[in-house]
Amino acid sequence: MYGKLTAICGPMFAGKTTELLKRILWARNGEGKEVLVLKTAFDNRYSDTELVSHDGLSAGAKAISRFSDVTGLAHEAQMVCLDEVQFFAGMDIDVVVFVSDLLHNGRDVVVAGLDTNWKGEPFPATAMLMAMADEVIKLTAHCSVCGQPAFKSFKKVQDDEEIRLGHSDIYEARCNRHWVRLTDAG
Ligand code: ADP
Ligand code: MG
């Protein structure tokens, strides 16, 4: 049987990691499934051995910089989860190829990640996986200016770097009314 692909996306602070953790804990503890959780070694904001949400929920995970290090483990698991899936782009194996291979082999895959960058441009990896997904969950945060539903990530620090790792020191969630690109304004 072909595996099921779920894509969880939205801006920063939307609860993507929390939603992913909920599914990991349900599968591991509730259904007794073997779940492999992957994050990138690059994303070391909280921990290398755990996936941690902004609220401090956590689950055991593996931080990788190459997919080839975990292809065996991934095929032994019943469910494979990838957080911040946009950061897996440019590894030794294309993330879409890695995920497709698991699906073809009957593994369920759940990916979570940013749909767009602070400029509002789609992350190609997330965009592809959202298109392929059987289930897409778009989450919203609260706008840090007005509290209304926020669909976008706003970068508070003015530079042109497309990918810059950070939390609330650099980014905040904004609704469409309050989301501006600092480079446009300046
Ligand atoms: P994501 O993985 O989407 O960045 P997390 O699941 O790690 O999000 O964390 C979401 C949590 O972040 C919320 O439960 C909330 O406590 C916190 N948070 C901080 N700022 C905001 C905001 N502007 N809107 C919503 N949640 C926020
Ligand atoms: Mg997250």
PDB file of C-alpha atoms and ligand atoms in Angstrom:
ATOM      1  CA  MET A   1       0.000   0.000   0.000  1.00  0.00           C
ATOM      2  CA  TYR A   2       1.154   3.515  -0.807  1.00  0.00           C
ATOM      3  CA  GLY A   3       1.973   5.632   2.276  1.00  0.00           C
ATOM      4  CA  LYS A   4       0.023   8.729   3.305  1.00  0.00           C
ATOM      5  CA  LEU A   5       1.664  12.148   3.074  1.00  0.00           C
ATOM      6  CA  THR A   6       0.548  14.929   5.415  1.00  0.00           C
ATOM      7  CA  ALA A   7       1.876  18.485   5.087  1.00  0.00           C
ATOM      8  CA  ILE A   8       1.585  20.941   7.991  1.00  0.00           C
ATOM      9  CA  CYS A   9       2.441  24.501   7.044  1.00  0.00           C
ATOM     10  CA  GLY A  10       1.973  28.164   7.863  1.00  0.00           C
ATOM     11  CA  PRO A  11       4.044  31.082   9.189  1.00  0.00           C
ATOM     12  CA  MET A  12       6.323  31.075  12.209  1.00  0.00           C
ATOM     13  CA  PHE A  13       4.624  30.514  15.604  1.00  0.00           C
ATOM     14  CA  ALA A  14       1.562  28.932  13.973  1.00  0.00           C
ATOM     15  CA  GLY A  15       1.953  25.716  15.976  1.00  0.00           C
ATOM     16  CA  LYS A  16       3.393  23.577  13.157  1.00  0.00           C
ATOM     17  CA  THR A  17       5.884  21.813  15.423  1.00  0.00           C
ATOM     18  CA  THR A  18       3.211  21.429  18.121  1.00  0.00           C
ATOM     19  CA  GLU A  19       0.852  19.765  15.591  1.00  0.00           C
ATOM     20  CA  LEU A  20       3.691  17.521  14.398  1.00  0.00           C
ATOM     21  CA  LEU A  21       4.597  16.591  17.995  1.00  0.00           C
ATOM     22  CA  LYS A  22       0.973  15.708  18.719  1.00  0.00           C
ATOM     23  CA  ARG A  23       0.978  13.287  15.782  1.00  0.00           C
ATOM     24  CA  ILE A  24       4.359  11.829  16.821  1.00  0.00           C
ATOM     25  CA  LEU A  25       3.223  11.244  20.408  1.00  0.00           C
ATOM     26  CA  TRP A  26      -0.086   9.722  19.290  1.00  0.00           C
ATOM     27  CA  ALA A  27       1.632   7.360  16.877  1.00  0.00           C
ATOM     28  CA  ARG A  28       4.443   6.415  19.280  1.00  0.00           C
ATOM     29  CA  ASN A  29       2.543   6.169  22.544  1.00  0.00           C
ATOM     30  CA  GLY A  30      -1.034   5.595  21.417  1.00  0.00           C
ATOM     31  CA  GLU A  31      -0.579   3.284  18.438  1.00  0.00           C
ATOM     32  CA  GLY A  32       2.835   1.859  19.344  1.00  0.00           C
ATOM     33  CA  LYS A  33       4.237   2.773  15.948  1.00  0.00           C
ATOM     34  CA  GLU A  34       7.912   3.038  15.105  1.00  0.00           C
ATOM     35  CA  VAL A  35       8.357   6.724  14.259  1.00  0.00           C
ATOM     36  CA  LEU A  36      11.524   8.331  12.930  1.00  0.00           C
ATOM     37  CA  VAL A  37      11.675  12.081  13.497  1.00  0.00           C
ATOM     38  CA  LEU A  38      14.156  14.081  11.445  1.00  0.00           C
ATOM     39  CA  LYS A  39      15.367  17.629  11.761  1.00  0.00           C
ATOM     40  CA  THR A  40      18.365  19.247  10.132  1.00  0.00           C
ATOM     41  CA  ALA A  41      21.658  19.507  11.981  1.00  0.00           C
ATOM     42  CA  PHE A  42      21.621  23.124  10.792  1.00  0.00           C
ATOM     43  CA  ASP A  43      18.539  23.831  12.930  1.00  0.00           C
ATOM     44  CA  ASN A  44      20.146  23.531  16.370  1.00  0.00           C
ATOM     45  CA  ARG A  45      18.023  26.219  17.998  1.00  0.00           C
ATOM     46  CA  TYR A  46      16.858  24.009  20.866  1.00  0.00           C
ATOM     47  CA  SER A  47      18.439  20.546  20.777  1.00  0.00           C
ATOM     48  CA  ASP A  48      20.143  17.970  18.550  1.00  0.00           C
ATOM     49  CA  THR A  49      18.366  14.905  19.917  1.00  0.00           C
ATOM     50  CA  GLU A  50      14.894  16.293  20.435  1.00  0.00           C
ATOM     51  CA  LEU A  51      12.275  18.092  18.451  1.00  0.00           C
ATOM     52  CA  VAL A  52      11.080  21.000  20.606  1.00  0.00           C
ATOM     53  CA  SER A  53       8.182  23.407  20.048  1.00  0.00           C
ATOM     54  CA  HIS A  54       8.209  27.080  21.014  1.00  0.00           C
ATOM     55  CA  ASP A  55       6.093  26.012  23.999  1.00  0.00           C
ATOM     56  CA  GLY A  56       8.614  23.400  25.139  1.00  0.00           C
ATOM     57  CA  LEU A  57       6.804  20.159  24.114  1.00  0.00           C
ATOM     58  CA  SER A  58       9.364  17.639  22.899  1.00  0.00           C
ATOM     59  CA  ALA A  59      10.015  14.208  21.372  1.00  0.00           C
ATOM     60  CA  GLY A  60      13.171  12.279  20.517  1.00  0.00           C
ATOM     61  CA  ALA A  61      14.532  13.125  17.059  1.00  0.00           C
ATOM     62  CA  LYS A  62      17.594  12.761  14.875  1.00  0.00           C
ATOM     63  CA  ALA A  63      19.442  15.789  13.531  1.00  0.00           C
ATOM     64  CA  ILE A  64      20.935  15.034  10.114  1.00  0.00           C
ATOM     65  CA  SER A  65      22.944  16.737   7.430  1.00  0.00           C
ATOM     66  CA  ARG A  66      22.647  13.874   4.892  1.00  0.00           C
ATOM     67  CA  PHE A  67      19.647  11.685   4.079  1.00  0.00           C
ATOM     68  CA  SER A  68      21.954   8.777   3.218  1.00  0.00           C
ATOM     69  CA  ASP A  69      22.794   8.457   6.939  1.00  0.00           C
ATOM     70  CA  VAL A  70      19.187   7.497   7.762  1.00  0.00           C
ATOM     71  CA  THR A  71      17.783   5.721   4.688  1.00  0.00           C
ATOM     72  CA  GLY A  72      18.010   2.361   6.499  1.00  0.00           C
ATOM     73  CA  LEU A  73      16.357   3.703   9.661  1.00  0.00           C
ATOM     74  CA  ALA A  74      13.655   5.418   7.627  1.00  0.00           C
ATOM     75  CA  HIS A  75      12.730   2.163   5.878  1.00  0.00           C
ATOM     76  CA  GLU A  76      12.477   0.371   9.234  1.00  0.00           C
ATOM     77  CA  ALA A  77      10.033   3.000  10.571  1.00  0.00           C
ATOM     78  CA  GLN A  78       6.284   2.976   9.960  1.00  0.00           C
ATOM     79  CA  MET A  79       6.075   6.751  10.017  1.00  0.00           C
ATOM     80  CA  VAL A  80       8.728   9.327   9.167  1.00  0.00           C
ATOM     81  CA  CYS A  81       8.400  12.974  10.233  1.00  0.00           C
ATOM     82  CA  LEU A  82      10.404  15.962   9.034  1.00  0.00           C
ATOM     83  CA  ASP A  83      10.236  19.322  10.785  1.00  0.00           C
ATOM     84  CA  GLU A  84      11.253  22.595   9.099  1.00  0.00           C
ATOM     85  CA  VAL A  85      11.123  20.691   5.832  1.00  0.00           C
ATOM     86  CA  GLN A  86      12.257  23.752   3.836  1.00  0.00           C
ATOM     87  CA  PHE A  87      15.714  23.410   5.470  1.00  0.00           C
ATOM     88  CA  PHE A  88      16.202  19.910   3.981  1.00  0.00           C
ATOM     89  CA  ALA A  89      16.605  21.381   0.486  1.00  0.00           C
ATOM     90  CA  GLY A  90      20.103  20.976  -0.983  1.00  0.00           C
ATOM     91  CA  MET A  91      21.079  17.802   0.897  1.00  0.00           C
ATOM     92  CA  ASP A  92      22.641  14.740  -0.733  1.00  0.00           C
ATOM     93  CA  ILE A  93      19.225  13.418  -1.809  1.00  0.00           C
ATOM     94  CA  ASP A  94      16.417  15.703  -2.964  1.00  0.00           C
ATOM     95  CA  VAL A  95      13.865  15.898  -0.129  1.00  0.00           C
ATOM     96  CA  VAL A  96      10.985  15.242  -2.558  1.00  0.00           C
ATOM     97  CA  VAL A  97      12.755  12.125  -3.880  1.00  0.00           C
ATOM     98  CA  PHE A  98      13.469  10.948  -0.312  1.00  0.00           C
ATOM     99  CA  VAL A  99       9.805  11.384   0.681  1.00  0.00           C
ATOM    100  CA  SER A 100       8.436   9.795  -2.554  1.00  0.00           C
ATOM    101  CA  ASP A 101      10.623   6.755  -2.041  1.00  0.00           C
ATOM    102  CA  LEU A 102       9.245   6.272   1.484  1.00  0.00           C
ATOM    103  CA  LEU A 103       5.648   6.681   0.272  1.00  0.00           C
ATOM    104  CA  HIS A 104       6.221   4.130  -2.512  1.00  0.00           C
ATOM    105  CA  ASN A 105       7.475   1.753   0.160  1.00  0.00           C
ATOM    106  CA  GLY A 106       4.329   2.144   2.255  1.00  0.00           C
ATOM    107  CA  ARG A 107       5.689   4.465   4.918  1.00  0.00           C
ATOM    108  CA  ASP A 108       3.501   7.313   6.150  1.00  0.00           C
ATOM    109  CA  VAL A 109       5.244  10.680   6.067  1.00  0.00           C
ATOM    110  CA  VAL A 110       4.377  13.889   7.916  1.00  0.00           C
ATOM    111  CA  VAL A 111       6.235  17.061   6.978  1.00  0.00           C
ATOM    112  CA  ALA A 112       5.982  20.419   8.738  1.00  0.00           C
ATOM    113  CA  GLY A 113       7.494  23.652   7.548  1.00  0.00           C
ATOM    114  CA  LEU A 114       7.202  27.220   6.412  1.00  0.00           C
ATOM    115  CA  ASP A 115       5.153  27.666   3.257  1.00  0.00           C
ATOM    116  CA  THR A 116       6.720  31.052   2.458  1.00  0.00           C
ATOM    117  CA  ASN A 117       9.792  33.023   3.495  1.00  0.00           C
ATOM    118  CA  TRP A 118       9.744  36.515   5.023  1.00  0.00           C
ATOM    119  CA  LYS A 119       9.466  37.930   1.496  1.00  0.00           C
ATOM    120  CA  GLY A 120       6.259  35.982   0.926  1.00  0.00           C
ATOM    121  CA  GLU A 121       7.932  33.700  -1.637  1.00  0.00           C
ATOM    122  CA  PRO A 122       7.115  29.966  -1.526  1.00  0.00           C
ATOM    123  CA  PHE A 123       9.772  27.540  -0.337  1.00  0.00           C
ATOM    124  CA  PRO A 124       9.982  25.096  -3.281  1.00  0.00           C
ATOM    125  CA  ALA A 125      10.342  21.977  -1.068  1.00  0.00           C
ATOM    126  CA  THR A 126       7.218  22.816   0.955  1.00  0.00           C
ATOM    127  CA  ALA A 127       5.307  23.802  -2.187  1.00  0.00           C
ATOM    128  CA  MET A 128       6.063  20.479  -3.908  1.00  0.00           C
ATOM    129  CA  LEU A 129       5.234  18.424  -0.831  1.00  0.00           C
ATOM    130  CA  MET A 130       1.986  20.332  -0.259  1.00  0.00           C
ATOM    131  CA  ALA A 131       0.967  19.504  -3.829  1.00  0.00           C
ATOM    132  CA  MET A 132       1.792  15.827  -3.334  1.00  0.00           C
ATOM    133  CA  ALA A 133       0.187  15.589   0.109  1.00  0.00           C
ATOM    134  CA  ASP A 134      -3.028  13.644   0.794  1.00  0.00           C
ATOM    135  CA  GLU A 135      -3.745  16.022   3.654  1.00  0.00           C
ATOM    136  CA  VAL A 136      -2.635  19.652   3.944  1.00  0.00           C
ATOM    137  CA  ILE A 137      -3.014  21.576   7.201  1.00  0.00           C
ATOM    138  CA  LYS A 138      -2.508  25.337   6.959  1.00  0.00           C
ATOM    139  CA  LEU A 139      -2.125  26.844  10.401  1.00  0.00           C
ATOM    140  CA  THR A 140      -2.219  30.499  11.414  1.00  0.00           C
ATOM    141  CA  ALA A 141      -0.526  32.395  14.232  1.00  0.00           C
ATOM    142  CA  HIS A 142      -1.656  35.596  15.954  1.00  0.00           C
ATOM    143  CA  CYS A 143      -0.493  38.887  14.468  1.00  0.00           C
ATOM    144  CA  SER A 144       2.015  40.439  16.833  1.00  0.00           C
ATOM    145  CA  VAL A 145       0.580  43.904  16.077  1.00  0.00           C
ATOM    146  CA  CYS A 146      -3.191  43.354  16.332  1.00  0.00           C
ATOM    147  CA  GLY A 147      -3.786  39.752  17.388  1.00  0.00           C
ATOM    148  CA  GLN A 148      -5.804  38.872  14.278  1.00  0.00           C
ATOM    149  CA  PRO A 149      -5.006  35.644  12.389  1.00  0.00           C
ATOM    150  CA  ALA A 150      -1.493  35.872  10.961  1.00  0.00           C
ATOM    151  CA  PHE A 151      -0.612  34.192   7.681  1.00  0.00           C
ATOM    152  CA  LYS A 152       2.886  35.565   7.192  1.00  0.00           C
ATOM    153  CA  SER A 153       6.327  35.664   8.784  1.00  0.00           C
ATOM    154  CA  PHE A 154       7.743  39.131   9.304  1.00  0.00           C
ATOM    155  CA  LYS A 155      11.479  39.687   9.688  1.00  0.00           C
ATOM    156  CA  LYS A 156      12.224  42.382  12.216  1.00  0.00           C
ATOM    157  CA  VAL A 157      15.930  42.593  11.393  1.00  0.00           C
ATOM    158  CA  GLN A 158      16.731  44.465   8.212  1.00  0.00           C
ATOM    159  CA  ASP A 159      18.969  42.409   5.931  1.00  0.00           C
ATOM    160  CA  ASP A 160      18.459  40.598   2.653  1.00  0.00           C
ATOM    161  CA  GLU A 161      19.418  37.080   3.767  1.00  0.00           C
ATOM    162  CA  GLU A 162      16.764  34.674   2.576  1.00  0.00           C
ATOM    163  CA  ILE A 163      17.370  32.080   5.271  1.00  0.00           C
ATOM    164  CA  ARG A 164      18.396  33.215   8.673  1.00  0.00           C
ATOM    165  CA  LEU A 165      17.824  31.017  11.679  1.00  0.00           C
ATOM    166  CA  GLY A 166      16.109  32.643  14.615  1.00  0.00           C
ATOM    167  CA  HIS A 167      13.069  32.903  16.794  1.00  0.00           C
ATOM    168  CA  SER A 168      11.199  35.849  18.173  1.00  0.00           C
ATOM    169  CA  ASP A 169      14.430  37.887  18.200  1.00  0.00           C
ATOM    170  CA  ILE A 170      14.328  38.028  14.390  1.00  0.00           C
ATOM    171  CA  TYR A 171      10.849  36.976  13.313  1.00  0.00           C
ATOM    172  CA  GLU A 172       7.257  37.565  14.285  1.00  0.00           C
ATOM    173  CA  ALA A 173       3.908  36.555  12.808  1.00  0.00           C
ATOM    174  CA  ARG A 174       1.821  39.230  11.068  1.00  0.00           C
ATOM    175  CA  CYS A 175      -1.610  39.471   9.440  1.00  0.00           C
ATOM    176  CA  ASN A 176      -1.800  40.688   5.837  1.00  0.00           C
ATOM    177  CA  ARG A 177      -2.652  44.213   6.984  1.00  0.00           C
ATOM    178  CA  HIS A 178       0.507  44.521   9.092  1.00  0.00           C
ATOM    179  CA  TRP A 179       2.877  42.437   7.021  1.00  0.00           C
ATOM    180  CA  VAL A 180       5.327  44.569   5.075  1.00  0.00           C
ATOM    181  CA  ARG A 181       8.688  43.659   3.667  1.00  0.00           C
ATOM    182  CA  LEU A 182      11.218  45.968   5.256  1.00  0.00           C
ATOM    183  CA  THR A 183      13.154  46.117   1.998  1.00  0.00           C
ATOM    184  CA  ASP A 184      10.032  47.507   0.238  1.00  0.00           C
ATOM    185  CA  ALA A 185       9.421  50.089   2.909  1.00  0.00           C
ATOM    186  CA  GLY A 186      13.039  51.247   2.961  1.00  0.00           C
TER     187      GLY A 186
HETATM  188  P1  ADP B   1       5.897  26.759  14.785  1.00  0.00           P
HETATM  189  O1  ADP B   1       6.533  25.398  14.696  1.00  0.00           O
HETATM  190  O2  ADP B   1       4.761  26.947  13.801  1.00  0.00           O
HETATM  191  O3  ADP B   1       6.881  27.886  14.700  1.00  0.00           O
HETATM  192  P2  ADP B   1       5.388  26.021  17.568  1.00  0.00           P
HETATM  193  O4  ADP B   1       4.471  24.831  17.514  1.00  0.00           O
HETATM  194  O5  ADP B   1       6.829  25.724  17.863  1.00  0.00           O
HETATM  195  O6  ADP B   1       5.208  26.874  16.222  1.00  0.00           O
HETATM  196  O7  ADP B   1       4.894  27.037  18.669  1.00  0.00           O
HETATM  197  C1  ADP B   1       3.661  27.701  18.666  1.00  0.00           C
HETATM  198  C2  ADP B   1       3.581  28.475  19.974  1.00  0.00           C
HETATM  199  O8  ADP B   1       4.308  29.684  19.847  1.00  0.00           O
HETATM  200  C3  ADP B   1       2.178  28.915  20.378  1.00  0.00           C
HETATM  201  O9  ADP B   1       1.497  27.950  21.093  1.00  0.00           O
HETATM  202  C4  ADP B   1       2.483  30.134  21.265  1.00  0.00           C
HETATM  203  O10 ADP B   1       2.632  29.782  22.634  1.00  0.00           O
HETATM  204  C5  ADP B   1       3.828  30.624  20.771  1.00  0.00           C
HETATM  205  N1  ADP B   1       3.741  31.928  20.093  1.00  0.00           N
HETATM  206  C6  ADP B   1       4.666  32.903  20.191  1.00  0.00           C
HETATM  207  N2  ADP B   1       4.315  33.987  19.434  1.00  0.00           N
HETATM  208  C7  ADP B   1       3.137  33.683  18.829  1.00  0.00           C
HETATM  209  C8  ADP B   1       2.243  34.379  17.897  1.00  0.00           C
HETATM  210  N3  ADP B   1       2.507  35.591  17.430  1.00  0.00           N
HETATM  211  N4  ADP B   1       1.142  33.704  17.479  1.00  0.00           N
HETATM  212  C9  ADP B   1       0.865  32.465  17.936  1.00  0.00           C
HETATM  213  N5  ADP B   1       1.652  31.786  18.799  1.00  0.00           N
HETATM  214  C10 ADP B   1       2.772  32.374  19.257  1.00  0.00           C
HETATM  215 MG    MG B   2       8.474  24.826  14.313  1.00  0.00          MG
END
